[in-house]
mmCIF file of C-alpha atoms in Angstrom:
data_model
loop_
_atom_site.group_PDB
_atom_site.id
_atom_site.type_symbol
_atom_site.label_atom_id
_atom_site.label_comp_id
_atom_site.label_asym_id
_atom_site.label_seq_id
_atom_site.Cartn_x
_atom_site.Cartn_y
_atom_site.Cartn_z
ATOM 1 C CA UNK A 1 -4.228 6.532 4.440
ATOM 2 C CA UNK A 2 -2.600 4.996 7.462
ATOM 3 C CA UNK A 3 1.169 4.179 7.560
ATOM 4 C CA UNK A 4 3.832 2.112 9.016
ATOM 5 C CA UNK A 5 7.077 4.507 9.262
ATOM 6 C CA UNK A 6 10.501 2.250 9.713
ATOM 7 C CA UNK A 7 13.948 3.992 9.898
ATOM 8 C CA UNK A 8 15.404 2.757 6.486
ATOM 9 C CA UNK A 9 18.707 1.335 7.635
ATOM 10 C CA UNK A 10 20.661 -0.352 10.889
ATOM 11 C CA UNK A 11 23.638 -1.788 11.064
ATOM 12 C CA UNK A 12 25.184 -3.885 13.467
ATOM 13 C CA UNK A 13 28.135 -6.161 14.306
ATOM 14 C CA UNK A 14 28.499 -9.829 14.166
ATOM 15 C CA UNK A 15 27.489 -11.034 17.775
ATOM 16 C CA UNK A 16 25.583 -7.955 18.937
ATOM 17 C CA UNK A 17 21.737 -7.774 18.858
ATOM 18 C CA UNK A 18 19.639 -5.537 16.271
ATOM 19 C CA UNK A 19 16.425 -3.743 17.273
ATOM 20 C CA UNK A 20 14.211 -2.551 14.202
ATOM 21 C CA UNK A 21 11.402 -0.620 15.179
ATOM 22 C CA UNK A 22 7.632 -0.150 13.144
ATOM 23 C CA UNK A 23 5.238 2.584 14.623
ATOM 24 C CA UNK A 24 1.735 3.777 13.688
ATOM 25 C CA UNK A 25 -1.006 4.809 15.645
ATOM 26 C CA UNK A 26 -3.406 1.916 14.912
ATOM 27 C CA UNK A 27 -0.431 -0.907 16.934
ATOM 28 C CA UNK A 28 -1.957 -0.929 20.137
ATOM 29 C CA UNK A 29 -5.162 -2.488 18.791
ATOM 30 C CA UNK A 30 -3.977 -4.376 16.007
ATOM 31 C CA UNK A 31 -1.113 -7.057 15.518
ATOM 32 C CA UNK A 32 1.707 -6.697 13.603
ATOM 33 C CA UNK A 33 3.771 -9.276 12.065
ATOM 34 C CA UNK A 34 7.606 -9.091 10.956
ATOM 35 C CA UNK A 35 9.364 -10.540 7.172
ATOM 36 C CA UNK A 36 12.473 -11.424 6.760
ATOM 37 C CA UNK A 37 13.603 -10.361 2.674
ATOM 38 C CA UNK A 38 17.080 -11.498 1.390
ATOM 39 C CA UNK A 39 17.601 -10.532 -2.632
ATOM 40 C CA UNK A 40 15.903 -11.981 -5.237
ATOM 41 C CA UNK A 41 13.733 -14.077 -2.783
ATOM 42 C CA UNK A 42 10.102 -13.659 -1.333
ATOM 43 C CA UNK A 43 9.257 -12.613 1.933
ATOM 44 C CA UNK A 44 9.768 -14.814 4.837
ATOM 45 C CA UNK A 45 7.087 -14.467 7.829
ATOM 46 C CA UNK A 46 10.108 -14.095 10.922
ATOM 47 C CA UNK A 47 7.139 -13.018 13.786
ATOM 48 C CA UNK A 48 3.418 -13.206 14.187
ATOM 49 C CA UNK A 49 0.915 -11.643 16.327
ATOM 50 C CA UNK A 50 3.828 -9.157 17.302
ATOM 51 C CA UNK A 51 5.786 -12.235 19.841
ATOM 52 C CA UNK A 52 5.128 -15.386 17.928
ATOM 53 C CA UNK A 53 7.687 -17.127 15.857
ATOM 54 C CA UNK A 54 6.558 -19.389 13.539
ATOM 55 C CA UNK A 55 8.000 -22.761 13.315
ATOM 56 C CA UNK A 56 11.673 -23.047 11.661
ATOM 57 C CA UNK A 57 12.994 -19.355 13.199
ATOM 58 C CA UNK A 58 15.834 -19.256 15.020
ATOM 59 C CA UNK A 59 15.311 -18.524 18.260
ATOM 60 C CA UNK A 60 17.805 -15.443 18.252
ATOM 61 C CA UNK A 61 14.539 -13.520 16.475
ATOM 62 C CA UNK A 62 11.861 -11.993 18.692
ATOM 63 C CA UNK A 63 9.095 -9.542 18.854
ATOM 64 C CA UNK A 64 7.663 -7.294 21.399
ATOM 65 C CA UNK A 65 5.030 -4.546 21.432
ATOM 66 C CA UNK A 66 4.903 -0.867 23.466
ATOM 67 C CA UNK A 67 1.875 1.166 22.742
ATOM 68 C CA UNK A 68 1.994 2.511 18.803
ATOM 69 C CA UNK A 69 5.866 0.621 18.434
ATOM 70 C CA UNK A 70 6.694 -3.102 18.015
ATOM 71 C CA UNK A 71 9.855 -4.197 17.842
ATOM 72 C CA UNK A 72 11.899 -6.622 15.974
ATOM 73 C CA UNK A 73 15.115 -8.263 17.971
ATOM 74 C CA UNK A 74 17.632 -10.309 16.601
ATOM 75 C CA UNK A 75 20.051 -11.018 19.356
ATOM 76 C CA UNK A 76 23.381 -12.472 18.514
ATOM 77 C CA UNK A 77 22.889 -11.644 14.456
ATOM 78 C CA UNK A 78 24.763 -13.310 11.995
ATOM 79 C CA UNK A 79 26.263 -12.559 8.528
ATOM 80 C CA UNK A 80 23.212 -14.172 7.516
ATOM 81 C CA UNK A 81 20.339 -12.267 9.150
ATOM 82 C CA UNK A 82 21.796 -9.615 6.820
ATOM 83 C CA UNK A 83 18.391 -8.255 4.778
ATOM 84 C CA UNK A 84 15.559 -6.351 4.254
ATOM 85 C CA UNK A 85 12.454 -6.168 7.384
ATOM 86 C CA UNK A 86 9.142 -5.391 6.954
ATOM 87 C CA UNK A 87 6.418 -4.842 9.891
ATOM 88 C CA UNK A 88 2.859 -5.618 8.493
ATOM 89 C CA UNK A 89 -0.260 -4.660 9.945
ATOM 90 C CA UNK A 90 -4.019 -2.989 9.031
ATOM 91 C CA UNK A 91 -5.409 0.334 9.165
ATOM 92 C CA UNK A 92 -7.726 1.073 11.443
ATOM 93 C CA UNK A 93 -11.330 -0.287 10.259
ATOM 94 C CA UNK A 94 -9.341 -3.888 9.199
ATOM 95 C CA UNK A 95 -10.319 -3.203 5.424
ATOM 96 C CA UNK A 96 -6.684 -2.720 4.051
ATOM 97 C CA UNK A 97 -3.282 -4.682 4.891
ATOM 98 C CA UNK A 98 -0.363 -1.946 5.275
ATOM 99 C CA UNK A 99 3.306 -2.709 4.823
ATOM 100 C CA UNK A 100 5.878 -0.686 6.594
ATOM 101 C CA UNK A 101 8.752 1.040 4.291
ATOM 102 C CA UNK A 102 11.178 -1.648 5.114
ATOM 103 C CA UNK A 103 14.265 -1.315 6.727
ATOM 104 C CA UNK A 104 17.890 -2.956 5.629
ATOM 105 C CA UNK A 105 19.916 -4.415 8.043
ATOM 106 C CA UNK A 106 23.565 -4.263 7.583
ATOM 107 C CA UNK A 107 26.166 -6.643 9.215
ATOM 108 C CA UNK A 108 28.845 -4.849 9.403
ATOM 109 C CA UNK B 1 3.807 -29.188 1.380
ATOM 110 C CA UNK B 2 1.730 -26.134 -0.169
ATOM 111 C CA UNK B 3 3.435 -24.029 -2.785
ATOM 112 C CA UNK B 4 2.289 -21.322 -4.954
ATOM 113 C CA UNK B 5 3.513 -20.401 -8.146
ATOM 114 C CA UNK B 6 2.759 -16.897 -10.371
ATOM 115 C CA UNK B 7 2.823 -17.032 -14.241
ATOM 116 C CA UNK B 8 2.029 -14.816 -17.056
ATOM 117 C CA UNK B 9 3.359 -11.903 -19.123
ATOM 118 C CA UNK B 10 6.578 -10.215 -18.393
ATOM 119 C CA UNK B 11 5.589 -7.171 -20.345
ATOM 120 C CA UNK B 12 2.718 -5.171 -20.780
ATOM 121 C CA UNK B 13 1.784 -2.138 -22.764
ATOM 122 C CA UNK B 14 1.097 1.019 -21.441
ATOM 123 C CA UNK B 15 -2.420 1.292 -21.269
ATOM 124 C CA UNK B 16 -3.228 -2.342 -21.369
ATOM 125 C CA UNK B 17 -4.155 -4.859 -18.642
ATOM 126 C CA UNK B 18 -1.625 -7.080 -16.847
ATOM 127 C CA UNK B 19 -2.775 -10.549 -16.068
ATOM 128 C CA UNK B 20 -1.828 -12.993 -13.632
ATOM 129 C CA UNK B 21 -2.301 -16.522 -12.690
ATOM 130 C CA UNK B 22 -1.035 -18.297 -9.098
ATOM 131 C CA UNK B 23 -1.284 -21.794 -9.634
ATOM 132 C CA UNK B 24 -1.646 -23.731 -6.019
ATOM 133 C CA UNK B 25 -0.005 -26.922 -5.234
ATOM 134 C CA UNK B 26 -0.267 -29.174 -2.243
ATOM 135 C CA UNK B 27 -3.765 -28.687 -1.660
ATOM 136 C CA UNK B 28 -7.459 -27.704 -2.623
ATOM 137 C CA UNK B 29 -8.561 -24.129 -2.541
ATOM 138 C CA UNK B 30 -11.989 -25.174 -2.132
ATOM 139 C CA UNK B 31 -11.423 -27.960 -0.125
ATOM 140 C CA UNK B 32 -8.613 -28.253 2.976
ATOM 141 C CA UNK B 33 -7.735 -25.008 2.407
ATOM 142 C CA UNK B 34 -11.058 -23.107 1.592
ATOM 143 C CA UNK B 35 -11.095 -20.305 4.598
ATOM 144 C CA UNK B 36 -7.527 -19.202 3.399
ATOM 145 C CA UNK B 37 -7.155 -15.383 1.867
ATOM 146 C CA UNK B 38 -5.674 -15.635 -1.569
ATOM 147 C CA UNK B 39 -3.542 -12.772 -1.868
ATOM 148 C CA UNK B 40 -1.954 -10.769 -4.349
ATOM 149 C CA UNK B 41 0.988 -8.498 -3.102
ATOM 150 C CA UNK B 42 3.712 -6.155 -5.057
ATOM 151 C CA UNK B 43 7.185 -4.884 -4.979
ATOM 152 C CA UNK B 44 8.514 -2.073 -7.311
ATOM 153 C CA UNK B 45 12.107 -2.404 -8.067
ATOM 154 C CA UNK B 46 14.165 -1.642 -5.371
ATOM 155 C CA UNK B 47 11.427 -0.819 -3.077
ATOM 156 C CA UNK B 48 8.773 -1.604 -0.482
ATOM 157 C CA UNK B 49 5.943 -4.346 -0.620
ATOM 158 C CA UNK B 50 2.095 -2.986 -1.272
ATOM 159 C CA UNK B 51 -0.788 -5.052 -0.743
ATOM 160 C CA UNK B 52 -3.240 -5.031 -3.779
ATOM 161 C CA UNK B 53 -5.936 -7.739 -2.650
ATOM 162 C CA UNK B 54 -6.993 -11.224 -1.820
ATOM 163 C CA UNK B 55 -10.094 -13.438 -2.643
ATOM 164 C CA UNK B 56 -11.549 -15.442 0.257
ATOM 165 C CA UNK B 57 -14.691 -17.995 0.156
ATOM 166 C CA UNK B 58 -14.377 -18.119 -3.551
ATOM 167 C CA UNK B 59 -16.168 -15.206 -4.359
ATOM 168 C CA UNK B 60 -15.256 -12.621 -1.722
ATOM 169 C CA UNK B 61 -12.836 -9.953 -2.654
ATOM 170 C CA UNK B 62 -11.064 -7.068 -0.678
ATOM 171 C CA UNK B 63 -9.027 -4.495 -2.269
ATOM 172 C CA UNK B 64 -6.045 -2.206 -1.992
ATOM 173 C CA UNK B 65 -8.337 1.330 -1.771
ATOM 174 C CA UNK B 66 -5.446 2.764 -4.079
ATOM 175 C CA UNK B 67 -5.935 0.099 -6.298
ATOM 176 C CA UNK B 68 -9.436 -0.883 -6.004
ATOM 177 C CA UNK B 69 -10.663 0.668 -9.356
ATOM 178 C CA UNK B 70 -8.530 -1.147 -11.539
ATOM 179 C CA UNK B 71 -8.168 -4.623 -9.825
ATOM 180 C CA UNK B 72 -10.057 -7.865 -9.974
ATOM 181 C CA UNK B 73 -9.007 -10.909 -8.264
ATOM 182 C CA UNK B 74 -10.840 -14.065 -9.129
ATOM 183 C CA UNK B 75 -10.359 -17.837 -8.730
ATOM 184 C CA UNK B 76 -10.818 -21.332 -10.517
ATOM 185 C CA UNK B 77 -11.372 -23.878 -8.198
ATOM 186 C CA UNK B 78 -11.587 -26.491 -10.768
ATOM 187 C CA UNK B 79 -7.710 -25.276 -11.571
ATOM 188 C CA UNK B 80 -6.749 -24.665 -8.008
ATOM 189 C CA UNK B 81 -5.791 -21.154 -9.579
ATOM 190 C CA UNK B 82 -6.326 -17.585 -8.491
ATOM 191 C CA UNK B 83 -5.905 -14.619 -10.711
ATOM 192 C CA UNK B 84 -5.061 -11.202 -11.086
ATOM 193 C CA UNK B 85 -6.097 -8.636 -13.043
ATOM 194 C CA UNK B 86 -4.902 -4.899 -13.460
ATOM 195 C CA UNK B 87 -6.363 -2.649 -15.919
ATOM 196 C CA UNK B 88 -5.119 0.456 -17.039
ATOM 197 C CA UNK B 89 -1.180 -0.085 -16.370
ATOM 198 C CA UNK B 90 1.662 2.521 -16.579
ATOM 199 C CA UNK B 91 5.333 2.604 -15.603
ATOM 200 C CA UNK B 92 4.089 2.849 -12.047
ATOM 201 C CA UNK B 93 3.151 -0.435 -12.046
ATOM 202 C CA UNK B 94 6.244 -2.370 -13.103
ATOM 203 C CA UNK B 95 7.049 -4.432 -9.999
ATOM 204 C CA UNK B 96 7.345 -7.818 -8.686
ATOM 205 C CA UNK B 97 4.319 -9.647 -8.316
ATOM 206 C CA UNK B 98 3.598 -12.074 -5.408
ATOM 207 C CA UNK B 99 0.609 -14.050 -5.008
ATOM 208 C CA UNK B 100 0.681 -15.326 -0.753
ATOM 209 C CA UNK B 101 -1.270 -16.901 1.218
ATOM 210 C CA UNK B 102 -3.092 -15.791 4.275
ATOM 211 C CA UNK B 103 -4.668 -17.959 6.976
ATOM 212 C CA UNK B 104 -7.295 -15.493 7.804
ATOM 213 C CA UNK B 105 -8.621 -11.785 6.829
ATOM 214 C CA UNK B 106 -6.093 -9.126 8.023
ATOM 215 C CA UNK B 107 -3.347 -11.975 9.351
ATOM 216 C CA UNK B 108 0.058 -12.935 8.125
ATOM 217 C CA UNK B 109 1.049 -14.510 5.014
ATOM 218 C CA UNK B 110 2.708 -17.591 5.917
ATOM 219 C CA UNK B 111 3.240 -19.077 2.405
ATOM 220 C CA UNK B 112 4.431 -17.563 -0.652
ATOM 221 C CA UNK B 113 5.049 -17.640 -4.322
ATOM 222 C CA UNK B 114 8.796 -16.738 -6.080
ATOM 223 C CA UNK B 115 7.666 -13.689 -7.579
ATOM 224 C CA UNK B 116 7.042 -12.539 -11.314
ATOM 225 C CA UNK B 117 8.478 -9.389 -12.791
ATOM 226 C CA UNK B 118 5.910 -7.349 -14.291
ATOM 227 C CA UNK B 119 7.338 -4.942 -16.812
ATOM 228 C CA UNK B 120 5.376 -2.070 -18.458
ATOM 229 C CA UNK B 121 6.257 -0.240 -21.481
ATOM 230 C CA UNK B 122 5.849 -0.122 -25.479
#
């Protein structure tokens, strides 16, 4: 079955800009799309369409795309961007949604 | 302002079938917001989220492939409800359950529920 691989874990300082990267093989034809997951809460949609940002995200969060990786940026990250990511996508004939493993950001 | 809410049992038997509702606020599921994909995602404790399935034009189901044998998503428009239902349940299948909403088939889920705690065991 086709699979999103995320590193599990990256940690930053305050102020300095986090890059959390998704890869599988299937990226350069299909979108991805990036949640935001704090503790004890539901998924927040942080990117769509691997650039977007929906309405309501800060600006400091941002997407890009380079053949089978996207890319999540949060430049500047604060105390409170402190959580768990996940990249979504589909496999490869569009009949299953696939979640990435999720990776935790840590603010150091 | 659309919201989504899960309810139902917090503990199932091994063996048995777990059963979900999402009740939708906000909003008609077979009105204003009839080309939206009703989803139904999980989280097991202290890890990732899987996709099980959604329910789109009221009678149109996909499924997780994984999953597919034992899941059945349906919907009451007259309730603005979907549902879930998972036969067959072990330990494996304790998790958080979301229900989400999707604006189209393979797409985001831009709006979703607070989560119910499934638990299985005797």
């Amino acid at each position: 079955s086709y699979e999103l691989t995320q590193a599990p874990s990256v940690s930053v300082s305050p102020g300095q800009t986090a890059r959390i990267t998704c890869s599988g093989d299937e990226l350069p034809k299909r979108y991805a799309y990036w949640y935001q997951q704090k503790p004890g809460r539901a998924p927040v949609l942080v990117i769509s369409k691997d650039t977007e940002r929906p309405s309501g995200i800060p600006e400091r969060f941002s997407g890009s795309s380079s053949g089978t990786t996207v890319t999540l940026t949060i430049s500047g990250v604060q105390a409170e961007d402190e959580a768990d990511y996940y990249c979504q996508s589909a496999d490869s004939s569009d009949t299953s949604v696939v979640f990435g493993g999720g990776t935790k950001l840590t603010v150091l | 302002q659309v919201q989504l809410q899960e309810s139902g049992p917090g503990l199932v038997k091994p063996s048995g079938t777990l059963s979900l509702t999402c009740t939708v606020s906000g909003g008609s599921i077979s009105g204003s917001m009839r080309y939206f994909y009703w989803s139904w995602i999980r989280q097991p404790p202290g890890k990732g989220l899987e996709w099980i399935g959604y329910i789109y034009d009221i009678e149109n189901t996909k499924y997780n492939p994984s999953l597919k044998s034992r899941v059945t998503i349906s919907v009451d428009t007259s309730k603005n409800q979907f549902f879930l239902n998972l036969s067959s349940v072990t330990a494996a299948d304790t998790a958080m359950y979301y229900c989400a909403r999707a604006p189209g088939r393979m797409v985001s889920f831009d709006n979703w529920g607070q989560g119910t705690l499934v638990t299985v065991s005797s």
